[in-house]
mmCIF file of C-alpha atoms in Angstrom:
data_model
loop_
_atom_site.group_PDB
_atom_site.id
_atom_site.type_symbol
_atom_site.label_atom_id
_atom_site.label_comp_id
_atom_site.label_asym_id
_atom_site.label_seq_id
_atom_site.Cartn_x
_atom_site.Cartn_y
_atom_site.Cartn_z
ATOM 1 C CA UNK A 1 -15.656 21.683 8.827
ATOM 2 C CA UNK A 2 -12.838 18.982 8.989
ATOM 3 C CA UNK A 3 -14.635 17.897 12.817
ATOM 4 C CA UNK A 4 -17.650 17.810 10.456
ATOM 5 C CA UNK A 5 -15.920 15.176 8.064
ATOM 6 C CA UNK A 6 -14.073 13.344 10.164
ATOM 7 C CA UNK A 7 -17.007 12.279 12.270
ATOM 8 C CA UNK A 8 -19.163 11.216 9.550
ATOM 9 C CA UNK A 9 -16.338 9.419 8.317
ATOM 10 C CA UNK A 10 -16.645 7.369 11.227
ATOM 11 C CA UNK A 11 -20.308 7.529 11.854
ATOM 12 C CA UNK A 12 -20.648 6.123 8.257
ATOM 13 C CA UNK A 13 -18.511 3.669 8.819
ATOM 14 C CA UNK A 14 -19.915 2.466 11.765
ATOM 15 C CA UNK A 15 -23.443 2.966 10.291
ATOM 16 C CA UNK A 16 -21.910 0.412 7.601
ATOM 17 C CA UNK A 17 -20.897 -2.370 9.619
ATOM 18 C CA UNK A 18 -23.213 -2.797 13.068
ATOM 19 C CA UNK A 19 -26.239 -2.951 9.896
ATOM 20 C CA UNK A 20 -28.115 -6.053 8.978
ATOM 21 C CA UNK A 21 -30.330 -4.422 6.896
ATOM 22 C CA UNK A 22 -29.000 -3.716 3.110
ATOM 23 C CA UNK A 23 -30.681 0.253 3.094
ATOM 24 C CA UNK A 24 -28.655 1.069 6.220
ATOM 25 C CA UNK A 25 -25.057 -0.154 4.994
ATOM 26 C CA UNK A 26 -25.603 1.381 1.664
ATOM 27 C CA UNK A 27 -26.723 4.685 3.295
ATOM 28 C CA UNK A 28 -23.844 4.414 5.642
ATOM 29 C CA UNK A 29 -21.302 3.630 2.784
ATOM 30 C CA UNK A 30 -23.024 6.688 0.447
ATOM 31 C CA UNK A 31 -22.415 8.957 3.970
ATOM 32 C CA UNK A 32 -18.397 7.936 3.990
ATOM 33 C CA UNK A 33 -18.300 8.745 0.517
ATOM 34 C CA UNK A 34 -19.350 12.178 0.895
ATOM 35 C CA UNK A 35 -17.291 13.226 3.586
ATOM 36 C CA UNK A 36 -14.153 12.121 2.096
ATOM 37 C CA UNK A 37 -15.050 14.042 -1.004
ATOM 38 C CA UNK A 38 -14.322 17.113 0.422
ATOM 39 C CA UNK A 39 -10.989 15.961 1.976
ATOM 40 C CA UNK A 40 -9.607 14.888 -1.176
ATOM 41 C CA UNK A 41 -10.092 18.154 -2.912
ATOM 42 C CA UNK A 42 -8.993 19.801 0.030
ATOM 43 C CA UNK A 43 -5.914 21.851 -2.160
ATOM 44 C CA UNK A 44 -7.575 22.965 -4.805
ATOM 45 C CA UNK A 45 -5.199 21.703 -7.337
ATOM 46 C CA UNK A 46 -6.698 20.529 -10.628
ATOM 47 C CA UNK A 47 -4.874 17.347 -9.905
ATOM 48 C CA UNK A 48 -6.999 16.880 -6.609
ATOM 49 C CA UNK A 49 -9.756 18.088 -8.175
ATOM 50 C CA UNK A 50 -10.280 15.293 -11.052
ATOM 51 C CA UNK A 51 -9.084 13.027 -8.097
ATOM 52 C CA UNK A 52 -11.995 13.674 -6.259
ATOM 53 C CA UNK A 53 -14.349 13.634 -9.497
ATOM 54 C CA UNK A 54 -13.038 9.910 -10.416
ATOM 55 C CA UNK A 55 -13.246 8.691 -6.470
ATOM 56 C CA UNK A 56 -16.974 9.868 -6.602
ATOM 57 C CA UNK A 57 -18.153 8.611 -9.821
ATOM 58 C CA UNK A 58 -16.833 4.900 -9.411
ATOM 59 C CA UNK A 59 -18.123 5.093 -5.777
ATOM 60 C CA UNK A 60 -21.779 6.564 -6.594
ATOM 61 C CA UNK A 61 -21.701 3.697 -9.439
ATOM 62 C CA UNK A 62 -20.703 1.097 -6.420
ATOM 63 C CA UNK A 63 -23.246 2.225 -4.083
ATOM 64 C CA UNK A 64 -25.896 1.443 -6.838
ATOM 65 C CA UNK A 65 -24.794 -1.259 -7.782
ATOM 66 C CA UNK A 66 -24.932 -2.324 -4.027
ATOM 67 C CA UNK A 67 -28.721 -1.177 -3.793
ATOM 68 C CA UNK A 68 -29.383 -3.300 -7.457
ATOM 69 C CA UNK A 69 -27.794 -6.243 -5.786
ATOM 70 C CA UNK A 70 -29.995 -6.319 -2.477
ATOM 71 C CA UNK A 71 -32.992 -5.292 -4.484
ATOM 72 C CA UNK A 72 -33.282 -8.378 -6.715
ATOM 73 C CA UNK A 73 -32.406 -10.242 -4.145
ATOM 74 C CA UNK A 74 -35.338 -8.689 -2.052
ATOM 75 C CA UNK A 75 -37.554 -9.521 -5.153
ATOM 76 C CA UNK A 76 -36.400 -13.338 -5.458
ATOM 77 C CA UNK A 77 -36.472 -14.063 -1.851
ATOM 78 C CA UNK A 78 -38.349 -11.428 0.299
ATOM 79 C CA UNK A 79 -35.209 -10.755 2.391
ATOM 80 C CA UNK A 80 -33.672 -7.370 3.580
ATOM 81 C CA UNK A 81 -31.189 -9.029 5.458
ATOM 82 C CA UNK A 82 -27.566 -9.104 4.783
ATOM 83 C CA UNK A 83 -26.600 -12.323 5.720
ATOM 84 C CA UNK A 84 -29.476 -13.963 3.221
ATOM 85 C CA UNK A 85 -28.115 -12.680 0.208
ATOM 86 C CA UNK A 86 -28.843 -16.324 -1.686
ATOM 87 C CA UNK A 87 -29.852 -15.646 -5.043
ATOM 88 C CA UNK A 88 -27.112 -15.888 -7.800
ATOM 89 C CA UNK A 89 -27.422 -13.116 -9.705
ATOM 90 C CA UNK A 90 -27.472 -10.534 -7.056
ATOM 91 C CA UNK A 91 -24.200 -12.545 -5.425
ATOM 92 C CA UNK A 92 -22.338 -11.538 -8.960
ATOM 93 C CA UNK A 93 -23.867 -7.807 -8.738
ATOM 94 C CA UNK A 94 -22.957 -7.409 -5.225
ATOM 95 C CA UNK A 95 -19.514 -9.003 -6.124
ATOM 96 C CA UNK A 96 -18.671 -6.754 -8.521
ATOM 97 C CA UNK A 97 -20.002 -3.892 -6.463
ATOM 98 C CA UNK A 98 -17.552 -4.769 -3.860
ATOM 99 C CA UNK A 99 -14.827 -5.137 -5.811
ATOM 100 C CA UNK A 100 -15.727 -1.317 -7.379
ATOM 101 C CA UNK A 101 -15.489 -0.320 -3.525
ATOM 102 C CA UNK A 102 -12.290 -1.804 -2.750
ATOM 103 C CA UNK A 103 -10.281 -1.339 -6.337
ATOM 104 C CA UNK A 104 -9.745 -5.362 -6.487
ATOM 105 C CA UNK A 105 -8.987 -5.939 -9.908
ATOM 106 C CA UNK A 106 -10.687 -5.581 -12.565
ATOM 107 C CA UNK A 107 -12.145 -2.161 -11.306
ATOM 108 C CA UNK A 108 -8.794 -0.794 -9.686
ATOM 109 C CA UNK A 109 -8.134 1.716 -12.480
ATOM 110 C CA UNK A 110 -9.877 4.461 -10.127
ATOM 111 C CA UNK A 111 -7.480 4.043 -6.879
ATOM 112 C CA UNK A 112 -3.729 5.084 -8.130
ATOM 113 C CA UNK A 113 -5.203 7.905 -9.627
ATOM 114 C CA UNK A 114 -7.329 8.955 -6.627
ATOM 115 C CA UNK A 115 -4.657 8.612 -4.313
ATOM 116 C CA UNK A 116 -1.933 10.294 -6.321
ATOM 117 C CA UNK A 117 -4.172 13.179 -6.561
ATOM 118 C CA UNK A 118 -5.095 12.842 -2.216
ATOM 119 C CA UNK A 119 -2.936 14.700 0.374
ATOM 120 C CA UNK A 120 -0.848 12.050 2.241
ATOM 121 C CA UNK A 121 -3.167 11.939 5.008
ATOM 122 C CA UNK A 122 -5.899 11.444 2.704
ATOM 123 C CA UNK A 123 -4.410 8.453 1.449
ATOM 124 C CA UNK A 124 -4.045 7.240 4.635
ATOM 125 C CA UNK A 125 -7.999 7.442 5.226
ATOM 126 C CA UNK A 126 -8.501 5.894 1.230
ATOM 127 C CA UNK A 127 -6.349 3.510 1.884
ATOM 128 C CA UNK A 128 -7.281 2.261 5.355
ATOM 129 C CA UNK A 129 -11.053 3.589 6.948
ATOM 130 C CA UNK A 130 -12.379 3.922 3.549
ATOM 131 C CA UNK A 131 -11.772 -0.117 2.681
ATOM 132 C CA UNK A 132 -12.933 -1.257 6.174
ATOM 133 C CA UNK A 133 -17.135 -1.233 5.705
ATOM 134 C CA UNK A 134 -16.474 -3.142 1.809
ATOM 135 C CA UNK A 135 -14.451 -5.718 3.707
ATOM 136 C CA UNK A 136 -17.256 -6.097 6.297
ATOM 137 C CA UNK A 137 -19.455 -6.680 4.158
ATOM 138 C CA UNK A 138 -17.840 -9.054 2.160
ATOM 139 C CA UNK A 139 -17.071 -11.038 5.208
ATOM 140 C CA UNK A 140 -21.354 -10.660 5.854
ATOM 141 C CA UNK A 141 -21.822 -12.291 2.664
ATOM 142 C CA UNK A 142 -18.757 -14.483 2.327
ATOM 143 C CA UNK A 143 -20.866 -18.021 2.584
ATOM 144 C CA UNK A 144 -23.142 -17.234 -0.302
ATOM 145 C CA UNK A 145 -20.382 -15.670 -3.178
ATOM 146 C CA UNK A 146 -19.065 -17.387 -5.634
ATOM 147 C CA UNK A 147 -15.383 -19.081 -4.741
ATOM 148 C CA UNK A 148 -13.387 -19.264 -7.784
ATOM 149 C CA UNK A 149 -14.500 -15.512 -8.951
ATOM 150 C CA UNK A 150 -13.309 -14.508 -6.101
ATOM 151 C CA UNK A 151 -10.161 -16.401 -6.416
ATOM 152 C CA UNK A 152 -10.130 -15.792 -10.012
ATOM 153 C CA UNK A 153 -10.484 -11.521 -9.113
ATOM 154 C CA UNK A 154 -8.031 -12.561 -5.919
ATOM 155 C CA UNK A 155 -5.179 -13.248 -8.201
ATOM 156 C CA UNK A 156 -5.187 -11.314 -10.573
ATOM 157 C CA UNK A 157 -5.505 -8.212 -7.753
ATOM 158 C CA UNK A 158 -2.345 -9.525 -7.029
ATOM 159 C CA UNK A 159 -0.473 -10.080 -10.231
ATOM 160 C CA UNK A 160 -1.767 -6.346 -11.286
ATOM 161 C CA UNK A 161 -0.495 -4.847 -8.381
ATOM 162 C CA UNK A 162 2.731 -6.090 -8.322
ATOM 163 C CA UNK A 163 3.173 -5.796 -11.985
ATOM 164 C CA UNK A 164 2.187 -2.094 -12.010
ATOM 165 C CA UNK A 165 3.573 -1.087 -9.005
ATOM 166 C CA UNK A 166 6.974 -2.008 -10.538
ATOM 167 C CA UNK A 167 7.805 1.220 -12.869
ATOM 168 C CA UNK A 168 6.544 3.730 -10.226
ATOM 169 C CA UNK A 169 8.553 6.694 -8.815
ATOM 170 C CA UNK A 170 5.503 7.902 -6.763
ATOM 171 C CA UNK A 171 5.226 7.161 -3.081
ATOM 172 C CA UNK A 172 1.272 7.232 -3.333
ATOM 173 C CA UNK A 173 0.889 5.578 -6.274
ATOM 174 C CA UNK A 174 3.188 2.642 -5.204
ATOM 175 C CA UNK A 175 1.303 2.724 -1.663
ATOM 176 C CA UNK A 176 -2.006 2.361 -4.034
ATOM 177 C CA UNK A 177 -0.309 -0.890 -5.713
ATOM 178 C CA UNK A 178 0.750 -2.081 -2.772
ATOM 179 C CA UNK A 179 -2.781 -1.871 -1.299
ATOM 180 C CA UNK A 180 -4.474 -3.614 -4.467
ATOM 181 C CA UNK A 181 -1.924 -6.905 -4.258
ATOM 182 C CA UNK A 182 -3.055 -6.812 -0.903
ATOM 183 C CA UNK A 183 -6.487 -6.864 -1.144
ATOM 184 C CA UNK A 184 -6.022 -9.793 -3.513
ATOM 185 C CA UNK A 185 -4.652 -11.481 -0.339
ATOM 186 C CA UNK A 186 -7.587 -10.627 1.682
ATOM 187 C CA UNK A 187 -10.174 -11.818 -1.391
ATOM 188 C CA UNK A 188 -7.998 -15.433 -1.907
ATOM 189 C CA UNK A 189 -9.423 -16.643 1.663
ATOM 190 C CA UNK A 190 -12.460 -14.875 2.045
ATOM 191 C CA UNK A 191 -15.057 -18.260 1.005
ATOM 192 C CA UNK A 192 -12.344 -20.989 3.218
ATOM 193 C CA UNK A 193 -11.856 -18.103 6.698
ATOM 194 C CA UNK A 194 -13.362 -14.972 6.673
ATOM 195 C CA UNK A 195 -11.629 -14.246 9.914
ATOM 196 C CA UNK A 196 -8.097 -14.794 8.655
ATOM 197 C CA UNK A 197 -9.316 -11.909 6.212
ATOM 198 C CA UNK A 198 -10.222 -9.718 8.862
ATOM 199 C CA UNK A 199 -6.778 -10.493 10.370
ATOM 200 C CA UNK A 200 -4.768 -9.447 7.213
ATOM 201 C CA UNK A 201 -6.932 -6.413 6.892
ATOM 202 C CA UNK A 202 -6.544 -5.026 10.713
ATOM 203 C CA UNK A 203 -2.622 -6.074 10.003
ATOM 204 C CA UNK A 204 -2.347 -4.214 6.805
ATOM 205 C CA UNK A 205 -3.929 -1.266 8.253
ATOM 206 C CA UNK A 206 -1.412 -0.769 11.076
ATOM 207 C CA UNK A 207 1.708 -1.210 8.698
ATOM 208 C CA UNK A 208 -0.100 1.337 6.240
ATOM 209 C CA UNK A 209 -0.782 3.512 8.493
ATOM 210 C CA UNK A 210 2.639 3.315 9.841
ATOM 211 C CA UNK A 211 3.863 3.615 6.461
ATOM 212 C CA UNK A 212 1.671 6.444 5.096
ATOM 213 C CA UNK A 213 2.680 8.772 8.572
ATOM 214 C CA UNK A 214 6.167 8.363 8.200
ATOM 215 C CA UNK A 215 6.130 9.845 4.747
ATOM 216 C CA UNK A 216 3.671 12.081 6.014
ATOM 217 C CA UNK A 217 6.308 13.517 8.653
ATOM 218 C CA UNK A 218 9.487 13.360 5.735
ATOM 219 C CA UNK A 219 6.978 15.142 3.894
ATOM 220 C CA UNK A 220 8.127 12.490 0.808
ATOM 221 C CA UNK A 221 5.381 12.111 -2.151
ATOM 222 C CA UNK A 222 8.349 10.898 -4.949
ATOM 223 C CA UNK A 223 11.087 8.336 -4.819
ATOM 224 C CA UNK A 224 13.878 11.255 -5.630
ATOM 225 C CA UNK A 225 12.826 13.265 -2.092
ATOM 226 C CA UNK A 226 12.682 9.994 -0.639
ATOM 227 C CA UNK A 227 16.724 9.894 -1.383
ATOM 228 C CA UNK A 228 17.328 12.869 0.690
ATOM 229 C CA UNK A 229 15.163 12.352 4.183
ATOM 230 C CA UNK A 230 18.175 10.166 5.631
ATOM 231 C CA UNK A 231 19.319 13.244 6.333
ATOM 232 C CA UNK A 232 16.500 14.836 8.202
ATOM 233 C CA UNK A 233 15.183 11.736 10.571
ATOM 234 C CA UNK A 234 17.667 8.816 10.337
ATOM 235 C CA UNK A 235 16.326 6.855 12.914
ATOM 236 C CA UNK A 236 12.592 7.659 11.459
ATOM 237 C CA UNK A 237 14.167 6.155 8.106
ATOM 238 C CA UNK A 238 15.435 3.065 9.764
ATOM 239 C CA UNK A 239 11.955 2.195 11.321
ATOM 240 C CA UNK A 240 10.775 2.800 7.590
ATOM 241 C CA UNK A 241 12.943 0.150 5.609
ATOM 242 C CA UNK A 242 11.988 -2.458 8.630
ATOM 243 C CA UNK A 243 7.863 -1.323 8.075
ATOM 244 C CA UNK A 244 8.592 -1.664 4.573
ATOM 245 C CA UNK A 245 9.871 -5.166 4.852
ATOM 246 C CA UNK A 246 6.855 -5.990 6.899
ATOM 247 C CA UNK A 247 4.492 -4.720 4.664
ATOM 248 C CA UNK A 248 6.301 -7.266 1.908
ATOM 249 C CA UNK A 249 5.813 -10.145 4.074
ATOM 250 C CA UNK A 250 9.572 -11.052 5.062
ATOM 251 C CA UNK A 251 9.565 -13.497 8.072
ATOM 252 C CA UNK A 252 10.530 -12.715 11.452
ATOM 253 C CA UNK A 253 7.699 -9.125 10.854
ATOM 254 C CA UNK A 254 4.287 -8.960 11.422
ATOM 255 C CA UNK A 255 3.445 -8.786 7.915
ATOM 256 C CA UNK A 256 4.612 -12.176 7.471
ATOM 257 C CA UNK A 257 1.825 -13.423 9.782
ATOM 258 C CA UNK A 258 -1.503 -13.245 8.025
ATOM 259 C CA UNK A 259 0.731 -14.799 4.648
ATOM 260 C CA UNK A 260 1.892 -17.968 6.694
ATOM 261 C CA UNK A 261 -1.891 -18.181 8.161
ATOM 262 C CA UNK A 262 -3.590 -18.237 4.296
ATOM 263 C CA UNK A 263 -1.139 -20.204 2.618
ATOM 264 C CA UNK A 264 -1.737 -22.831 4.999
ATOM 265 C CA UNK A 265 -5.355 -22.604 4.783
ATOM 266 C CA UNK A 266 -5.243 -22.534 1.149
ATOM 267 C CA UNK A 267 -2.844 -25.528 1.212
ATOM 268 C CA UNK A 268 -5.556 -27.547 3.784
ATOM 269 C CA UNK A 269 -8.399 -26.599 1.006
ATOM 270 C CA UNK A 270 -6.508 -28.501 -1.923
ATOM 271 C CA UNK A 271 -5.610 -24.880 -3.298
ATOM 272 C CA UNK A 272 -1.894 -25.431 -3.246
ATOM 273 C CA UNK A 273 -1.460 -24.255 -7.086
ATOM 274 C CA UNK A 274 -3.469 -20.631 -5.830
ATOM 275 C CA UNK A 275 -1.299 -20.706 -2.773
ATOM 276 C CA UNK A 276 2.013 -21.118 -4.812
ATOM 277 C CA UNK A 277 0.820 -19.067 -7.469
ATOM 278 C CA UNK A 278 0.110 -15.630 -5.264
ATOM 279 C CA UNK A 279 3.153 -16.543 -3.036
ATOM 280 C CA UNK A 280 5.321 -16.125 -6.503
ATOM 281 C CA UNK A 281 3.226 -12.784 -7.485
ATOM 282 C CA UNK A 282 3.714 -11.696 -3.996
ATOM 283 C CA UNK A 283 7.787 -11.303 -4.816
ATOM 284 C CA UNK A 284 6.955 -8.226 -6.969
ATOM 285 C CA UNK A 285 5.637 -6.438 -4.005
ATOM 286 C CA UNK A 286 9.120 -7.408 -2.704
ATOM 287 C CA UNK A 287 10.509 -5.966 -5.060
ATOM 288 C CA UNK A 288 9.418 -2.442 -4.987
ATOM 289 C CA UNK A 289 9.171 -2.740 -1.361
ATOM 290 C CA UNK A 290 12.657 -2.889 -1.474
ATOM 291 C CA UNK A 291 12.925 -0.176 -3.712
ATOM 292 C CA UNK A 292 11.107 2.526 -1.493
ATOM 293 C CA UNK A 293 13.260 0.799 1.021
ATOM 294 C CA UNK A 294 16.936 1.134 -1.037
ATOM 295 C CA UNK A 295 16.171 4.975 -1.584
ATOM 296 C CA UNK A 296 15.369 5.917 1.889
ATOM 297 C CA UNK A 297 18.055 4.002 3.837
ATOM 298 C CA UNK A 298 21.019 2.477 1.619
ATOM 299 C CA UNK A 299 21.372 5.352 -0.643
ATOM 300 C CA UNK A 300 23.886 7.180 1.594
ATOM 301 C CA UNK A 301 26.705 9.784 0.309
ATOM 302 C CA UNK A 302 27.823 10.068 -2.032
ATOM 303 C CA UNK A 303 25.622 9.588 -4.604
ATOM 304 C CA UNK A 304 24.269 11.457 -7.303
ATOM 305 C CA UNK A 305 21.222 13.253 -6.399
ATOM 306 C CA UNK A 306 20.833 16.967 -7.531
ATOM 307 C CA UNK A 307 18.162 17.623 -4.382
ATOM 308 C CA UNK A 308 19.212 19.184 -1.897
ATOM 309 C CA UNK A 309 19.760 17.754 1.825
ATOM 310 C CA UNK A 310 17.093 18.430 4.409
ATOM 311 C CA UNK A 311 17.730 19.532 7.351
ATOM 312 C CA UNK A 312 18.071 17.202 10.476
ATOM 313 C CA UNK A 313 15.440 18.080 12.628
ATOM 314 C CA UNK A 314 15.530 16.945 16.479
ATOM 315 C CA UNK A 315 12.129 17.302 17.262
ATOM 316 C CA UNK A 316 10.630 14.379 18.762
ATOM 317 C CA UNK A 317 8.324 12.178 16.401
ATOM 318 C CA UNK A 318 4.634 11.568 16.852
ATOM 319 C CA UNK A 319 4.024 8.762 19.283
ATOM 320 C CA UNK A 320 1.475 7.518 17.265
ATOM 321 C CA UNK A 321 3.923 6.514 14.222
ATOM 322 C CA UNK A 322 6.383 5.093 17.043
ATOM 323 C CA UNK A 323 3.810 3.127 18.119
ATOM 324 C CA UNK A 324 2.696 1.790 14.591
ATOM 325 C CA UNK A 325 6.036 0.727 13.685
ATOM 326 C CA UNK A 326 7.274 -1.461 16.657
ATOM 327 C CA UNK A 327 3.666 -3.279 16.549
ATOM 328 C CA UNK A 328 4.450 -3.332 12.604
ATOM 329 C CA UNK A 329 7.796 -5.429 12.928
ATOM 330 C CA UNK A 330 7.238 -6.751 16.205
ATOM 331 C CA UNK A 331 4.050 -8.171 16.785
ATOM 332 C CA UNK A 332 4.917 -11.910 15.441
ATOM 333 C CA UNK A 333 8.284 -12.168 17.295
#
């Protein structure tokens, strides 16, 4: 069953973004919606459960939304094709629709709560594979959206998911945040260089994915077990605060890369107020980055946690996760 899944996860996927023609990408992005389904509700838990219930309501409502969009615009202009989506209104459906797909604010209610309720590898697929046929499309259609929605939306992704990733003491639901501010990111560039938000999104998916396997090994879903895996993988912990840091954007790491690259295409399309602006909102992420950070590395003995101390194990990591993490902090020096 989970071969099943996972390879109509990526046949949807790929269904979504080699289309030109609005039916196929919708019926590819309705195909990745139902094999995740299962994965997220995988445990049984009630939690999982209404996880799974929430993912598939606000992604069935997407997916219409997606056909409404490319039907009016097949009644106003006689076009199928993706690329010649020109007619306002079904720019601001198919806007919105996106946005429903991706959790960009204002419809990002749906993903904390989804992924707090997902298995850790689950998240990783949410978080990663799941966004990847939304952002094609959006590229796709890029020319013919509307610029300062999308900066407007682009923003305030980012302000929101700093904000609220603040008070958190989940991993997932921080992770979640994290994901939302970047998105914002992503959306602030999308109308001036679609392919510096391809770059950002192929970046944030390696340091996610880093991220997300790490915890997945320390077997960490709160900030208070997070205290205690020092003890089990130090080394694994060390590559963790330095992902981390990526992930925020602090210079001499990857993540800083695609951050340099928009801000100065922002500031070379007069949009230095937007630029400063999610530059300043991009310091909360800091900020709980750091957190996460603080409680897996600095917070040595002693120190007043009641949990007790994992084992150190000594067997050898996944190479895939050692992999992730040197391209993570590496890949701009």
């Amino acid at each position: 069953a989970k071969l099943i899944f996972t390879t109509s996860l990526f046949l949807g996927t790929t269904i979504t973004i080699s289309s030109n023609h609005w039916i196929t990408a919708w019926a590819g992005l309705e195909i990745n919606t139902l094999a995740i389904l299962p994965l997220i509700s995988k445990s049984h838990h009630p939690r999982s459960i209404e996880a799974a219930t929430k993912y598939f309501l606000t992604q069935a409502t997407a997916s219409t939304l997606v056909l409404f969009a490319s039907m009016t615009n097949a009644w106003h202009t006689g076009q199928w094709d993706i690329t010649q989506l020109t007619h306002p209104t079904s720019c601001l459906i198919l806007t919105s629709a996106i946005a429903m797909k991706l959790g960009l604010v204002p419809f990002h209610f749906w993903f904390p709560e989804v992924l707090q309720g997902s298995p850790l590898a689950t998240g990783l697929l949410l978080s990663t594979i799941m966004k990847f046929p939304p952002v094609v499309l959006l590229v796709m259609t890029s020319p013919s959206l509307n610029p300062t929605l999308l900066t407007f939306m682009a923003i305030s992704s980012a302000a929101l998911g700093g904000w609220m990733g603040l008070n958190q003491t989940q991993t997932r639901k921080i992770m979640a945040f994290s994901s939302i501010s970047h998105l914002g990111w992503m959306t602030i560039i999308i109308s001036y260089n679609p392919k510096l938000t391809l770059l950002n999104f192929y970046l944030y998916t390696m340091m996610t994915a880093a991220v997300f396997l790490i915890l997945n090994t320390n077997n960490t879903l709160s900030l208070s077990t997070l205290m205690t895996t020092w003890a089990k993988n130090p080394t694994l912990s060390a590559m963790l605060l330095l992902t981390l840091l990526s992930l925020a954007g602090l210079p001499p790491l990857t993540g800083f890369l695609p951050k340099w690259l928009i801000i100065q295409e922002l500031t070379n399309q007069d949009m230095a107020i937007a630029a400063t602006v999610i530059s300043l909102l991009s310091l909360l992420g800091l900020f709980f980055y750091l957190r996460l950070a603080y409680c897996a590395t600095i917070t040595l003995p002693p120190h007043t946690t009641n949990h007790m101390k994992q084992w150190h194990t000594s067997k050898p990591v996944n190479t895939s996760i050692a992999i992730l993490t040197t391209m993570s902090t590496m890949l701009l020096p």
